[in-house]
Amino acid sequence: MANEMNVPTMASLFAEGKQPEVLFWVGCAGSFDDRAKKITKAFIKILNKAEVSFAVLGTEESCTGDPAKRAGNEFLFQMQAVTNIEVMNAYEVKKVVTACPHCFNTIKNEYPGLGGNYEVIHHTQFLKQLLDEGKISLEGGTYKGKRITYHDPCYLGRANNVFEAPRDLIKKLDAELVEMKNCRKRGLCCGAGGAQMFKEPEKGDKDVNIERTEQALETQPEIIAAACPFCNTMMTDGVKNKEKEAAIKVMDVAELIASAEDL
């Protein structure tokens, strides 16, 4: 990935005596999951286009500890968190941007208690700032008039009250934003939160991601927009379950912007 685009590491900049404005926290999904890597690439293309001074930790980045904590292993969580905090504090990190609401929530709300105090921003909020500052411009083009429904990730919406930034970006694409019956504060989980992403669902009448996908399909969208790699996976699986993958795409907000910009 580093060969294709400009992705400096904190270590390389530090060696040159430089300090980037922003640390882009990639997260496990954005680093290892093939689908989520596309979101990472889309976001990096936008950062480069907007000439944002950023860096990644690269091999020095470890899991934030969110899945361990949600699964009840507080000891493992604290080990992972403290390791990351030591690395970030050594680089004097002030501002962190991440495309994963789980990383966002953990670093923003749980790291301060362990000595990690940073300004933490979700990528949709950061993209909105870039737009407001005129560093990126959005012309609808590709998405003009397209029906897009937006799924609120739990850790972004209900847990941290970030509802408007992603919606503002979708509207700026001149798309028609259609809301599901459960949205914003009443948003329904995709089924992957609380470390459920990494295990099989318990027996029941219906998987949560199928229920949520059905709510999305009721809006008759051409695109289901997500802002979380876990949500993206769960909604994509739901769309495949309904055999609608040829007609309906599941895309991250950063991907929508990058493809509207033809980056």
mmCIF file of C-alpha atoms in Angstrom:
data_model
loop_
_atom_site.group_PDB
_atom_site.id
_atom_site.type_symbol
_atom_site.label_atom_id
_atom_site.label_comp_id
_atom_site.label_asym_id
_atom_site.label_seq_id
_atom_site.Cartn_x
_atom_site.Cartn_y
_atom_site.Cartn_z
ATOM 1 C CA MET A 1 0.000 0.000 0.000
ATOM 2 C CA ALA A 2 2.852 2.362 0.822
ATOM 3 C CA ASN A 3 4.129 1.870 -2.763
ATOM 4 C CA GLU A 4 0.880 3.053 -4.297
ATOM 5 C CA MET A 5 0.360 6.182 -2.243
ATOM 6 C CA ASN A 6 2.064 8.504 0.161
ATOM 7 C CA VAL A 7 1.712 6.967 3.641
ATOM 8 C CA PRO A 8 4.432 8.248 5.990
ATOM 9 C CA THR A 9 5.056 6.510 9.308
ATOM 10 C CA MET A 10 5.536 8.327 12.600
ATOM 11 C CA ALA A 11 8.962 6.672 12.946
ATOM 12 C CA SER A 12 10.215 7.963 9.567
ATOM 13 C CA LEU A 13 8.973 11.516 10.209
ATOM 14 C CA PHE A 14 10.357 11.456 13.747
ATOM 15 C CA ALA A 15 13.770 10.466 12.355
ATOM 16 C CA GLU A 16 13.620 13.581 10.142
ATOM 17 C CA GLY A 17 12.651 15.710 13.134
ATOM 18 C CA LYS A 18 9.124 16.294 11.774
ATOM 19 C CA GLN A 19 5.822 16.133 13.631
ATOM 20 C CA PRO A 20 2.649 15.455 11.608
ATOM 21 C CA GLU A 21 -0.511 17.329 12.490
ATOM 22 C CA VAL A 22 -2.602 14.152 12.644
ATOM 23 C CA LEU A 23 -2.039 10.492 13.523
ATOM 24 C CA PHE A 24 -4.223 8.320 11.288
ATOM 25 C CA TRP A 25 -5.131 5.314 13.441
ATOM 26 C CA VAL A 26 -5.805 2.568 10.895
ATOM 27 C CA GLY A 27 -7.160 -0.118 13.233
ATOM 28 C CA CYS A 28 -7.124 -3.905 12.819
ATOM 29 C CA ALA A 29 -9.937 -4.042 10.249
ATOM 30 C CA GLY A 30 -8.453 -1.255 8.136
ATOM 31 C CA SER A 31 -5.065 -2.974 8.199
ATOM 32 C CA PHE A 32 -5.948 -6.639 7.677
ATOM 33 C CA ASP A 33 -9.491 -7.031 6.327
ATOM 34 C CA ASP A 34 -9.479 -6.951 2.510
ATOM 35 C CA ARG A 35 -12.756 -5.038 2.299
ATOM 36 C CA ALA A 36 -11.784 -2.521 4.993
ATOM 37 C CA LYS A 37 -8.394 -1.901 3.341
ATOM 38 C CA LYS A 38 -10.317 -0.242 0.495
ATOM 39 C CA ILE A 39 -11.787 2.225 3.016
ATOM 40 C CA THR A 40 -8.279 2.938 4.356
ATOM 41 C CA LYS A 41 -6.998 3.581 0.829
ATOM 42 C CA ALA A 42 -9.945 5.835 -0.033
ATOM 43 C CA PHE A 43 -9.382 7.908 3.112
ATOM 44 C CA ILE A 44 -5.624 8.205 2.488
ATOM 45 C CA LYS A 45 -6.289 9.394 -1.081
ATOM 46 C CA ILE A 46 -8.488 12.158 0.329
ATOM 47 C CA LEU A 47 -5.863 13.106 2.966
ATOM 48 C CA ASN A 48 -3.207 13.360 0.242
ATOM 49 C CA LYS A 49 -5.506 15.357 -2.047
ATOM 50 C CA ALA A 50 -6.270 17.774 0.831
ATOM 51 C CA GLU A 51 -2.529 17.960 1.635
ATOM 52 C CA VAL A 52 -3.115 16.978 5.260
ATOM 53 C CA SER A 53 0.028 16.479 7.315
ATOM 54 C CA PHE A 54 -0.504 12.956 8.674
ATOM 55 C CA ALA A 55 1.283 9.718 9.525
ATOM 56 C CA VAL A 56 0.450 6.178 10.609
ATOM 57 C CA LEU A 57 2.139 4.117 13.305
ATOM 58 C CA GLY A 58 2.573 1.173 10.935
ATOM 59 C CA THR A 59 4.021 -1.878 12.693
ATOM 60 C CA GLU A 60 4.018 0.053 15.986
ATOM 61 C CA GLU A 61 0.201 0.152 16.015
ATOM 62 C CA SER A 62 -1.491 -2.609 17.991
ATOM 63 C CA CYS A 63 -5.184 -3.374 18.564
ATOM 64 C CA THR A 64 -6.792 -0.694 20.766
ATOM 65 C CA GLY A 65 -8.125 -3.459 23.023
ATOM 66 C CA ASP A 66 -11.801 -2.810 22.262
ATOM 67 C CA PRO A 67 -12.716 -6.460 21.461
ATOM 68 C CA ALA A 68 -10.843 -7.728 24.546
ATOM 69 C CA LYS A 69 -12.627 -5.236 26.809
ATOM 70 C CA ARG A 70 -16.083 -5.924 25.323
ATOM 71 C CA ALA A 71 -15.513 -9.667 25.689
ATOM 72 C CA GLY A 72 -14.710 -9.144 29.379
ATOM 73 C CA ASN A 73 -10.920 -9.403 29.396
ATOM 74 C CA GLU A 74 -10.064 -6.140 31.162
ATOM 75 C CA PHE A 75 -6.498 -7.311 31.872
ATOM 76 C CA LEU A 76 -5.704 -7.846 28.168
ATOM 77 C CA PHE A 77 -7.401 -4.545 27.296
ATOM 78 C CA GLN A 78 -5.208 -2.596 29.711
ATOM 79 C CA MET A 79 -2.048 -4.304 28.431
ATOM 80 C CA GLN A 80 -2.916 -3.416 24.827
ATOM 81 C CA ALA A 81 -4.003 0.119 25.717
ATOM 82 C CA VAL A 82 -0.933 0.967 27.800
ATOM 83 C CA THR A 83 1.383 -0.311 25.051
ATOM 84 C CA ASN A 84 -0.322 1.962 22.499
ATOM 85 C CA ILE A 85 -0.378 4.941 24.866
ATOM 86 C CA GLU A 86 3.367 4.624 25.519
ATOM 87 C CA VAL A 87 4.059 4.632 21.778
ATOM 88 C CA MET A 88 1.743 7.591 21.088
ATOM 89 C CA ASN A 89 3.065 9.627 24.017
ATOM 90 C CA ALA A 90 6.646 8.978 22.904
ATOM 91 C CA TYR A 91 5.730 10.584 19.548
ATOM 92 C CA GLU A 92 3.889 13.397 21.359
ATOM 93 C CA VAL A 93 0.672 12.666 19.468
ATOM 94 C CA LYS A 94 -1.989 15.341 19.961
ATOM 95 C CA LYS A 95 -4.649 14.531 17.381
ATOM 96 C CA VAL A 96 -5.923 11.127 16.243
ATOM 97 C CA VAL A 97 -8.221 10.394 13.287
ATOM 98 C CA THR A 98 -9.677 6.933 12.712
ATOM 99 C CA ALA A 99 -12.186 5.347 10.337
ATOM 100 C CA CYS A 100 -13.249 2.792 12.979
ATOM 101 C CA PRO A 101 -15.857 3.872 15.576
ATOM 102 C CA HIS A 102 -14.617 1.148 17.943
ATOM 103 C CA CYS A 103 -11.069 2.567 17.896
ATOM 104 C CA PHE A 104 -12.568 6.091 18.078
ATOM 105 C CA ASN A 105 -14.657 5.298 21.158
ATOM 106 C CA THR A 106 -11.858 3.436 22.966
ATOM 107 C CA ILE A 107 -9.091 6.002 22.378
ATOM 108 C CA LYS A 108 -11.428 8.940 23.052
ATOM 109 C CA ASN A 109 -13.221 7.677 26.148
ATOM 110 C CA GLU A 110 -11.101 4.943 27.707
ATOM 111 C CA TYR A 111 -7.479 5.896 27.052
ATOM 112 C CA PRO A 112 -7.551 9.123 29.150
ATOM 113 C CA GLY A 113 -7.952 7.036 32.330
ATOM 114 C CA LEU A 114 -4.729 5.215 31.446
ATOM 115 C CA GLY A 115 -2.689 8.322 30.600
ATOM 116 C CA GLY A 116 -3.570 8.767 26.924
ATOM 117 C CA ASN A 117 -5.090 12.208 26.330
ATOM 118 C CA TYR A 118 -5.657 13.081 22.673
ATOM 119 C CA GLU A 119 -8.107 14.943 20.495
ATOM 120 C CA VAL A 120 -9.883 12.044 18.779
ATOM 121 C CA ILE A 121 -11.914 12.549 15.608
ATOM 122 C CA HIS A 122 -13.885 10.096 13.487
ATOM 123 C CA HIS A 123 -13.065 10.198 9.785
ATOM 124 C CA THR A 124 -16.541 11.481 8.876
ATOM 125 C CA GLN A 125 -16.064 14.450 11.239
ATOM 126 C CA PHE A 126 -12.601 15.079 9.791
ATOM 127 C CA LEU A 127 -13.885 14.922 6.202
ATOM 128 C CA LYS A 128 -16.620 17.400 7.115
ATOM 129 C CA GLN A 129 -13.947 19.747 8.547
ATOM 130 C CA LEU A 130 -11.886 19.451 5.341
ATOM 131 C CA LEU A 131 -14.993 20.275 3.331
ATOM 132 C CA ASP A 132 -15.892 23.255 5.538
ATOM 133 C CA GLU A 133 -12.318 24.573 5.263
ATOM 134 C CA GLY A 134 -12.409 24.249 1.467
ATOM 135 C CA LYS A 135 -9.593 21.659 1.398
ATOM 136 C CA ILE A 136 -11.791 19.233 -0.510
ATOM 137 C CA SER A 137 -14.735 20.049 -2.749
ATOM 138 C CA LEU A 138 -17.667 17.795 -3.504
ATOM 139 C CA GLU A 139 -19.603 17.772 -6.722
ATOM 140 C CA GLY A 140 -22.400 15.209 -6.825
ATOM 141 C CA GLY A 141 -21.543 13.784 -10.219
ATOM 142 C CA THR A 142 -21.557 10.020 -9.730
ATOM 143 C CA TYR A 143 -24.101 10.098 -6.899
ATOM 144 C CA LYS A 144 -26.407 12.899 -7.984
ATOM 145 C CA GLY A 145 -29.987 11.862 -7.217
ATOM 146 C CA LYS A 146 -28.999 8.367 -6.017
ATOM 147 C CA ARG A 147 -30.991 6.969 -3.116
ATOM 148 C CA ILE A 148 -28.601 6.418 -0.213
ATOM 149 C CA THR A 149 -29.598 5.232 3.246
ATOM 150 C CA TYR A 150 -27.144 5.719 6.099
ATOM 151 C CA HIS A 151 -26.624 3.180 8.882
ATOM 152 C CA ASP A 152 -25.565 4.734 12.223
ATOM 153 C CA PRO A 153 -22.724 2.745 13.813
ATOM 154 C CA CYS A 154 -23.521 2.270 17.537
ATOM 155 C CA TYR A 155 -20.117 3.438 18.761
ATOM 156 C CA LEU A 156 -20.305 6.561 16.625
ATOM 157 C CA GLY A 157 -23.976 7.485 16.975
ATOM 158 C CA ARG A 158 -25.609 6.343 20.184
ATOM 159 C CA ALA A 159 -22.346 6.150 22.155
ATOM 160 C CA ASN A 160 -20.771 9.426 21.000
ATOM 161 C CA ASN A 161 -23.611 11.465 19.478
ATOM 162 C CA VAL A 162 -21.994 11.847 16.050
ATOM 163 C CA PHE A 163 -25.025 11.849 13.773
ATOM 164 C CA GLU A 164 -24.815 14.810 11.432
ATOM 165 C CA ALA A 165 -21.286 14.777 9.950
ATOM 166 C CA PRO A 166 -21.801 11.629 7.829
ATOM 167 C CA ARG A 167 -25.262 12.782 6.755
ATOM 168 C CA ASP A 168 -23.984 16.234 5.773
ATOM 169 C CA LEU A 169 -21.351 14.592 3.562
ATOM 170 C CA ILE A 170 -23.931 12.364 1.831
ATOM 171 C CA LYS A 171 -26.184 15.366 1.187
ATOM 172 C CA LYS A 172 -23.219 17.269 -0.269
ATOM 173 C CA LEU A 173 -22.935 14.519 -2.899
ATOM 174 C CA ASP A 174 -26.349 15.733 -4.171
ATOM 175 C CA ALA A 175 -27.672 12.300 -3.240
ATOM 176 C CA GLU A 176 -31.139 11.648 -1.867
ATOM 177 C CA LEU A 177 -30.641 10.632 1.765
ATOM 178 C CA VAL A 178 -33.427 8.280 2.860
ATOM 179 C CA GLU A 179 -33.678 7.362 6.543
ATOM 180 C CA MET A 180 -34.464 3.942 7.974
ATOM 181 C CA LYS A 181 -37.219 3.667 10.570
ATOM 182 C CA ASN A 182 -34.520 3.111 13.225
ATOM 183 C CA CYS A 183 -31.970 5.875 12.874
ATOM 184 C CA ARG A 184 -29.915 8.354 14.904
ATOM 185 C CA LYS A 185 -30.599 7.798 18.637
ATOM 186 C CA ARG A 186 -32.873 4.877 17.764
ATOM 187 C CA GLY A 187 -30.352 3.280 15.420
ATOM 188 C CA LEU A 188 -30.234 -0.516 15.411
ATOM 189 C CA CYS A 189 -26.931 -2.356 15.881
ATOM 190 C CA CYS A 190 -25.514 -4.185 12.833
ATOM 191 C CA GLY A 191 -24.892 -7.169 15.096
ATOM 192 C CA ALA A 192 -21.080 -6.904 15.392
ATOM 193 C CA GLY A 193 -20.631 -4.702 18.483
ATOM 194 C CA GLY A 194 -19.481 -5.941 21.886
ATOM 195 C CA ALA A 195 -16.932 -8.321 20.268
ATOM 196 C CA GLN A 196 -19.788 -10.198 18.526
ATOM 197 C CA MET A 197 -17.830 -9.582 15.291
ATOM 198 C CA PHE A 198 -15.475 -12.401 16.228
ATOM 199 C CA LYS A 199 -17.926 -15.158 17.139
ATOM 200 C CA GLU A 200 -20.897 -16.964 15.705
ATOM 201 C CA PRO A 201 -24.345 -15.643 16.702
ATOM 202 C CA GLU A 202 -26.353 -17.464 19.352
ATOM 203 C CA LYS A 203 -29.390 -19.420 18.212
ATOM 204 C CA GLY A 204 -32.484 -17.350 17.637
ATOM 205 C CA ASP A 205 -35.182 -16.516 15.115
ATOM 206 C CA LYS A 206 -33.143 -14.032 13.064
ATOM 207 C CA ASP A 207 -29.637 -12.626 12.982
ATOM 208 C CA VAL A 208 -29.386 -8.937 13.907
ATOM 209 C CA ASN A 209 -27.636 -8.025 10.639
ATOM 210 C CA ILE A 210 -30.522 -9.525 8.638
ATOM 211 C CA GLU A 211 -33.057 -7.480 10.619
ATOM 212 C CA ARG A 212 -31.007 -4.325 10.025
ATOM 213 C CA THR A 213 -30.534 -5.087 6.327
ATOM 214 C CA GLU A 214 -34.298 -5.551 5.973
ATOM 215 C CA GLN A 215 -34.801 -2.095 7.498
ATOM 216 C CA ALA A 216 -32.309 -0.691 4.992
ATOM 217 C CA LEU A 217 -33.990 -2.439 2.044
ATOM 218 C CA GLU A 218 -37.374 -0.960 3.050
ATOM 219 C CA THR A 219 -35.986 2.451 2.022
ATOM 220 C CA GLN A 220 -35.325 1.022 -1.483
ATOM 221 C CA PRO A 221 -31.762 2.359 -1.594
ATOM 222 C CA GLU A 222 -29.214 2.088 -4.378
ATOM 223 C CA ILE A 223 -26.437 2.403 -1.787
ATOM 224 C CA ILE A 224 -26.244 1.610 1.929
ATOM 225 C CA ALA A 225 -23.691 4.012 3.419
ATOM 226 C CA ALA A 226 -21.711 2.922 6.469
ATOM 227 C CA ALA A 227 -19.035 4.587 8.575
ATOM 228 C CA CYS A 228 -17.573 1.555 10.332
ATOM 229 C CA PRO A 229 -15.695 -1.469 8.942
ATOM 230 C CA PHE A 230 -17.663 -3.891 11.144
ATOM 231 C CA CYS A 231 -20.995 -2.418 10.013
ATOM 232 C CA ASN A 232 -19.799 -2.611 6.421
ATOM 233 C CA THR A 233 -19.127 -6.357 6.758
ATOM 234 C CA MET A 234 -22.437 -7.087 8.489
ATOM 235 C CA MET A 235 -24.533 -5.066 6.053
ATOM 236 C CA THR A 236 -22.697 -6.584 3.071
ATOM 237 C CA ASP A 237 -23.435 -10.073 4.429
ATOM 238 C CA GLY A 238 -27.072 -9.066 4.888
ATOM 239 C CA VAL A 239 -27.364 -7.800 1.316
ATOM 240 C CA LYS A 240 -25.815 -11.063 0.043
ATOM 241 C CA ASN A 241 -28.268 -13.047 2.179
ATOM 242 C CA LYS A 242 -31.100 -11.235 0.385
ATOM 243 C CA GLU A 243 -29.356 -11.827 -2.990
ATOM 244 C CA LYS A 244 -29.355 -8.095 -3.722
ATOM 245 C CA GLU A 245 -25.596 -7.588 -4.124
ATOM 246 C CA ALA A 246 -25.946 -6.887 -7.860
ATOM 247 C CA ALA A 247 -28.379 -4.019 -7.223
ATOM 248 C CA ILE A 248 -27.265 -2.524 -3.883
ATOM 249 C CA LYS A 249 -23.766 -1.482 -2.858
ATOM 250 C CA VAL A 250 -22.543 -1.093 0.716
ATOM 251 C CA MET A 251 -19.981 1.707 0.847
ATOM 252 C CA ASP A 252 -18.129 3.693 3.468
ATOM 253 C CA VAL A 253 -18.684 7.462 3.444
ATOM 254 C CA ALA A 254 -14.960 7.944 2.632
ATOM 255 C CA GLU A 255 -15.325 5.687 -0.425
ATOM 256 C CA LEU A 256 -18.309 7.712 -1.639
ATOM 257 C CA ILE A 257 -16.263 10.910 -1.417
ATOM 258 C CA ALA A 258 -13.123 9.431 -2.961
ATOM 259 C CA SER A 259 -15.069 8.011 -5.914
ATOM 260 C CA ALA A 260 -17.092 11.226 -6.352
ATOM 261 C CA GLU A 261 -13.760 13.043 -6.466
ATOM 262 C CA ASP A 262 -12.342 10.408 -8.879
ATOM 263 C CA LEU A 263 -9.240 10.077 -6.700
#
